[in-house]
Amino acid sequence: MKMNLFVCSLLIGGVCVASVACGSKKSAEVAEQPAEVVKPTVTTAVVNIQDVDMQSVFMGNVEGYAVNNITPQQPRRITRVLVDVGDRVSAGQKVAELDNSSLAQAKAQYENAKASFERSDELYKFGGESKAAWESIKTQYEVAKLTYENLLENTTLVSPISGVITARNYDNGDMVGSQPIFVVQQISPAKVMINVSENLYSYLKKGMPVSIELDALPEQTFEGKIYRITPSIDAATHTFPVEIIIPNGKEQIKPGMYARVTMKYGTRSNVVVPDRAVVKMLGSGDRFIYVYKADGTVSYQKVELGRRMQDKYEILSGIADGDEVVVTGQAALKDGMAVERAN
């Protein structure tokens, strides 16, 4: 009986050892199998060369086509102001009257000098007046006439241009000082002054059409033309002034409005990519794109951006025509990594 128990114990122990050995072998086989690599999933798009408009946007302020400061030649007291800010005036229209106390005296002196010259002139024609005396009287007459005309012109002030009064600096009874009494601006047409980068100098031509957008008049685009190109470049800023003329028949465009001027100066052919494909490198201003390769990997490509066109970018360098670029899933990518293409 004891012998049988001993044999059973040996048999059971052998089975257990065998089970442990089998389990250890299976664990080793599992450990030897490599873990399956999970590839990042991306979507891609094939990009091509397209014609891209060459254009630039410049900022400026609307100004009157012509601006005139109305002021007398000498300090005078204002008798009556005839117009106010915002009033529209015509060329030659009276805008102010000044003290005329000295005008009457100047007029009397002018009339006396004129009568003396007319008598002297008649005598000189028949030899009754010497040339020296005639010339002296003539000079006195011309000085008196000039003085009177100058006072007359500076007693009743008129607008030299048609436009809108944009500034008034004095009231009735004020003595005119260093500032003009009025500023009048011709706003039909209006103009915008902008500063353009010197690398665009050769592209611009007088008469070239441009489009203008104004913050004060949203959802409207106005057409203008280049009127004047300054023939010199500022050495400090490397820019040159350009004057844009805008038709303003309805006079809805006002001086001082903020303007954005868009210039188009031809086309060029470059690769165009979806804006989602462009990734910014952290800590720098560099931009890059992942290009999908035939072997299922992606390649990191640094790119130079051109124009942004709604949801697309023009690429100046770094990407070739026909490249397949990653447009989603870039966050988990590294250069040379194998990926799963969803599309």
JSON list of N, CA and C in Angstrom, two decimals, residues 145-177:
[
{"chain": "A", "resi": 145, "resn": "LYS", "atom": "N", "xyz": [-1.85, 150.43, -57.99]},
{"chain": "A", "resi": 145, "resn": "LYS", "atom": "CA", "xyz": [-2.75, 149.42, -58.54]},
{"chain": "A", "resi": 145, "resn": "LYS", "atom": "C", "xyz": [-2.50, 148.05, -57.90]},
{"chain": "A", "resi": 146, "resn": "LEU", "atom": "N", "xyz": [-1.22, 147.67, -57.79]},
{"chain": "A", "resi": 146, "resn": "LEU", "atom": "CA", "xyz": [-0.88, 146.38, -57.21]},
{"chain": "A", "resi": 146, "resn": "LEU", "atom": "C", "xyz": [-1.30, 146.31, -55.74]},
{"chain": "A", "resi": 147, "resn": "THR", "atom": "N", "xyz": [-1.09, 147.42, -55.01]},
{"chain": "A", "resi": 147, "resn": "THR", "atom": "CA", "xyz": [-1.47, 147.44, -53.60]},
{"chain": "A", "resi": 147, "resn": "THR", "atom": "C", "xyz": [-2.98, 147.29, -53.44]},
{"chain": "A", "resi": 148, "resn": "TYR", "atom": "N", "xyz": [-3.73, 148.02, -54.26]},
{"chain": "A", "resi": 148, "resn": "TYR", "atom": "CA", "xyz": [-5.19, 147.94, -54.19]},
{"chain": "A", "resi": 148, "resn": "TYR", "atom": "C", "xyz": [-5.68, 146.53, -54.54]},
{"chain": "A", "resi": 149, "resn": "GLU", "atom": "N", "xyz": [-5.19, 145.97, -55.61]},
{"chain": "A", "resi": 149, "resn": "GLU", "atom": "CA", "xyz": [-5.63, 144.63, -56.05]},
{"chain": "A", "resi": 149, "resn": "GLU", "atom": "C", "xyz": [-5.28, 143.57, -55.01]},
{"chain": "A", "resi": 150, "resn": "ASN", "atom": "N", "xyz": [-4.11, 143.72, -54.37]},
{"chain": "A", "resi": 150, "resn": "ASN", "atom": "CA", "xyz": [-3.72, 142.77, -53.35]},
{"chain": "A", "resi": 150, "resn": "ASN", "atom": "C", "xyz": [-4.64, 142.84, -52.14]},
{"chain": "A", "resi": 151, "resn": "LEU", "atom": "N", "xyz": [-4.96, 144.07, -51.71]},
{"chain": "A", "resi": 151, "resn": "LEU", "atom": "CA", "xyz": [-5.88, 144.23, -50.58]},
{"chain": "A", "resi": 151, "resn": "LEU", "atom": "C", "xyz": [-7.27, 143.73, -50.93]},
{"chain": "A", "resi": 152, "resn": "LEU", "atom": "N", "xyz": [-7.70, 144.00, -52.17]},
{"chain": "A", "resi": 152, "resn": "LEU", "atom": "CA", "xyz": [-9.01, 143.54, -52.60]},
{"chain": "A", "resi": 152, "resn": "LEU", "atom": "C", "xyz": [-9.09, 142.02, -52.57]},
{"chain": "A", "resi": 153, "resn": "GLU", "atom": "N", "xyz": [-8.04, 141.39, -53.05]},
{"chain": "A", "resi": 153, "resn": "GLU", "atom": "CA", "xyz": [-7.99, 139.93, -53.09]},
{"chain": "A", "resi": 153, "resn": "GLU", "atom": "C", "xyz": [-7.96, 139.34, -51.69]},
{"chain": "A", "resi": 154, "resn": "ASN", "atom": "N", "xyz": [-7.34, 140.04, -50.75]},
{"chain": "A", "resi": 154, "resn": "ASN", "atom": "CA", "xyz": [-7.19, 139.52, -49.40]},
{"chain": "A", "resi": 154, "resn": "ASN", "atom": "C", "xyz": [-8.22, 140.09, -48.44]},
{"chain": "A", "resi": 155, "resn": "THR", "atom": "N", "xyz": [-9.24, 140.76, -48.96]},
{"chain": "A", "resi": 155, "resn": "THR", "atom": "CA", "xyz": [-10.35, 141.22, -48.14]},
{"chain": "A", "resi": 155, "resn": "THR", "atom": "C", "xyz": [-11.55, 140.31, -48.31]},
{"chain": "A", "resi": 156, "resn": "THR", "atom": "N", "xyz": [-11.80, 139.90, -49.54]},
{"chain": "A", "resi": 156, "resn": "THR", "atom": "CA", "xyz": [-12.84, 138.92, -49.84]},
{"chain": "A", "resi": 156, "resn": "THR", "atom": "C", "xyz": [-12.14, 137.67, -50.35]},
{"chain": "A", "resi": 157, "resn": "LEU", "atom": "N", "xyz": [-12.11, 136.62, -49.51]},
{"chain": "A", "resi": 157, "resn": "LEU", "atom": "CA", "xyz": [-11.40, 135.40, -49.86]},
{"chain": "A", "resi": 157, "resn": "LEU", "atom": "C", "xyz": [-12.32, 134.45, -50.61]},
{"chain": "A", "resi": 158, "resn": "VAL", "atom": "N", "xyz": [-11.78, 133.82, -51.64]},
{"chain": "A", "resi": 158, "resn": "VAL", "atom": "CA", "xyz": [-12.55, 132.87, -52.45]},
{"chain": "A", "resi": 158, "resn": "VAL", "atom": "C", "xyz": [-11.80, 131.54, -52.49]},
{"chain": "A", "resi": 159, "resn": "SER", "atom": "N", "xyz": [-12.54, 130.50, -52.79]},
{"chain": "A", "resi": 159, "resn": "SER", "atom": "CA", "xyz": [-11.92, 129.17, -52.93]},
{"chain": "A", "resi": 159, "resn": "SER", "atom": "C", "xyz": [-11.30, 129.05, -54.31]},
{"chain": "A", "resi": 160, "resn": "PRO", "atom": "N", "xyz": [-10.04, 128.66, -54.40]},
{"chain": "A", "resi": 160, "resn": "PRO", "atom": "CA", "xyz": [-9.41, 128.52, -55.71]},
{"chain": "A", "resi": 160, "resn": "PRO", "atom": "C", "xyz": [-9.80, 127.24, -56.44]},
{"chain": "A", "resi": 161, "resn": "ILE", "atom": "N", "xyz": [-10.40, 126.27, -55.71]},
{"chain": "A", "resi": 161, "resn": "ILE", "atom": "CA", "xyz": [-10.77, 125.00, -56.33]},
{"chain": "A", "resi": 161, "resn": "ILE", "atom": "C", "xyz": [-12.18, 124.62, -55.89]},
{"chain": "A", "resi": 162, "resn": "SER", "atom": "N", "xyz": [-12.78, 123.70, -56.62]},
{"chain": "A", "resi": 162, "resn": "SER", "atom": "CA", "xyz": [-14.06, 123.13, -56.21]},
{"chain": "A", "resi": 162, "resn": "SER", "atom": "C", "xyz": [-13.79, 121.93, -55.31]},
{"chain": "A", "resi": 163, "resn": "GLY", "atom": "N", "xyz": [-14.50, 121.87, -54.20]},
{"chain": "A", "resi": 163, "resn": "GLY", "atom": "CA", "xyz": [-14.25, 120.76, -53.28]},
{"chain": "A", "resi": 163, "resn": "GLY", "atom": "C", "xyz": [-15.07, 120.90, -52.02]},
{"chain": "A", "resi": 164, "resn": "VAL", "atom": "N", "xyz": [-14.56, 120.32, -50.94]},
{"chain": "A", "resi": 164, "resn": "VAL", "atom": "CA", "xyz": [-15.26, 120.30, -49.66]},
{"chain": "A", "resi": 164, "resn": "VAL", "atom": "C", "xyz": [-14.38, 120.95, -48.60]},
{"chain": "A", "resi": 165, "resn": "ILE", "atom": "N", "xyz": [-14.98, 121.78, -47.75]},
{"chain": "A", "resi": 165, "resn": "ILE", "atom": "CA", "xyz": [-14.25, 122.39, -46.64]},
{"chain": "A", "resi": 165, "resn": "ILE", "atom": "C", "xyz": [-13.99, 121.30, -45.60]},
{"chain": "A", "resi": 166, "resn": "THR", "atom": "N", "xyz": [-12.73, 121.02, -45.34]},
{"chain": "A", "resi": 166, "resn": "THR", "atom": "CA", "xyz": [-12.37, 119.96, -44.39]},
{"chain": "A", "resi": 166, "resn": "THR", "atom": "C", "xyz": [-11.81, 120.51, -43.08]},
{"chain": "A", "resi": 167, "resn": "ALA", "atom": "N", "xyz": [-11.55, 121.82, -43.01]},
{"chain": "A", "resi": 167, "resn": "ALA", "atom": "CA", "xyz": [-11.07, 122.40, -41.76]},
{"chain": "A", "resi": 167, "resn": "ALA", "atom": "C", "xyz": [-11.43, 123.88, -41.72]},
{"chain": "A", "resi": 168, "resn": "ARG", "atom": "N", "xyz": [-11.78, 124.36, -40.53]},
{"chain": "A", "resi": 168, "resn": "ARG", "atom": "CA", "xyz": [-12.04, 125.79, -40.29]},
{"chain": "A", "resi": 168, "resn": "ARG", "atom": "C", "xyz": [-11.41, 126.13, -38.94]},
{"chain": "A", "resi": 169, "resn": "ASN", "atom": "N", "xyz": [-10.54, 127.11, -38.91]},
{"chain": "A", "resi": 169, "resn": "ASN", "atom": "CA", "xyz": [-9.74, 127.37, -37.72]},
{"chain": "A", "resi": 169, "resn": "ASN", "atom": "C", "xyz": [-10.08, 128.67, -37.00]},
{"chain": "A", "resi": 170, "resn": "TYR", "atom": "N", "xyz": [-11.00, 129.50, -37.54]},
{"chain": "A", "resi": 170, "resn": "TYR", "atom": "CA", "xyz": [-11.30, 130.79, -36.91]},
{"chain": "A", "resi": 170, "resn": "TYR", "atom": "C", "xyz": [-12.80, 131.05, -36.94]},
{"chain": "A", "resi": 171, "resn": "ASP", "atom": "N", "xyz": [-13.23, 132.00, -36.09]},
{"chain": "A", "resi": 171, "resn": "ASP", "atom": "CA", "xyz": [-14.61, 132.46, -36.05]},
{"chain": "A", "resi": 171, "resn": "ASP", "atom": "C", "xyz": [-14.66, 133.95, -36.41]},
{"chain": "A", "resi": 172, "resn": "ASN", "atom": "N", "xyz": [-15.87, 134.47, -36.52]},
{"chain": "A", "resi": 172, "resn": "ASN", "atom": "CA", "xyz": [-16.05, 135.90, -36.79]},
{"chain": "A", "resi": 172, "resn": "ASN", "atom": "C", "xyz": [-15.36, 136.74, -35.71]},
{"chain": "A", "resi": 173, "resn": "GLY", "atom": "N", "xyz": [-14.60, 137.75, -36.15]},
{"chain": "A", "resi": 173, "resn": "GLY", "atom": "CA", "xyz": [-13.91, 138.64, -35.22]},
{"chain": "A", "resi": 173, "resn": "GLY", "atom": "C", "xyz": [-12.50, 138.21, -34.87]},
{"chain": "A", "resi": 174, "resn": "ASP", "atom": "N", "xyz": [-12.12, 137.01, -35.22]},
{"chain": "A", "resi": 174, "resn": "ASP", "atom": "CA", "xyz": [-10.77, 136.55, -34.91]},
{"chain": "A", "resi": 174, "resn": "ASP", "atom": "C", "xyz": [-9.74, 137.22, -35.80]},
{"chain": "A", "resi": 175, "resn": "MET", "atom": "N", "xyz": [-8.53, 137.39, -35.25]},
{"chain": "A", "resi": 175, "resn": "MET", "atom": "CA", "xyz": [-7.40, 137.85, -36.03]},
{"chain": "A", "resi": 175, "resn": "MET", "atom": "C", "xyz": [-6.70, 136.62, -36.61]},
{"chain": "A", "resi": 176, "resn": "VAL", "atom": "N", "xyz": [-6.49, 136.64, -37.92]},
{"chain": "A", "resi": 176, "resn": "VAL", "atom": "CA", "xyz": [-5.87, 135.49, -38.58]},
{"chain": "A", "resi": 176, "resn": "VAL", "atom": "C", "xyz": [-4.42, 135.39, -38.15]},
{"chain": "A", "resi": 177, "resn": "GLY", "atom": "N", "xyz": [-4.01, 134.19, -37.73]},
{"chain": "A", "resi": 177, "resn": "GLY", "atom": "CA", "xyz": [-2.63, 133.96, -37.32]},
{"chain": "A", "resi": 177, "resn": "GLY", "atom": "C", "xyz": [-1.89, 133.07, -38.29]}
]
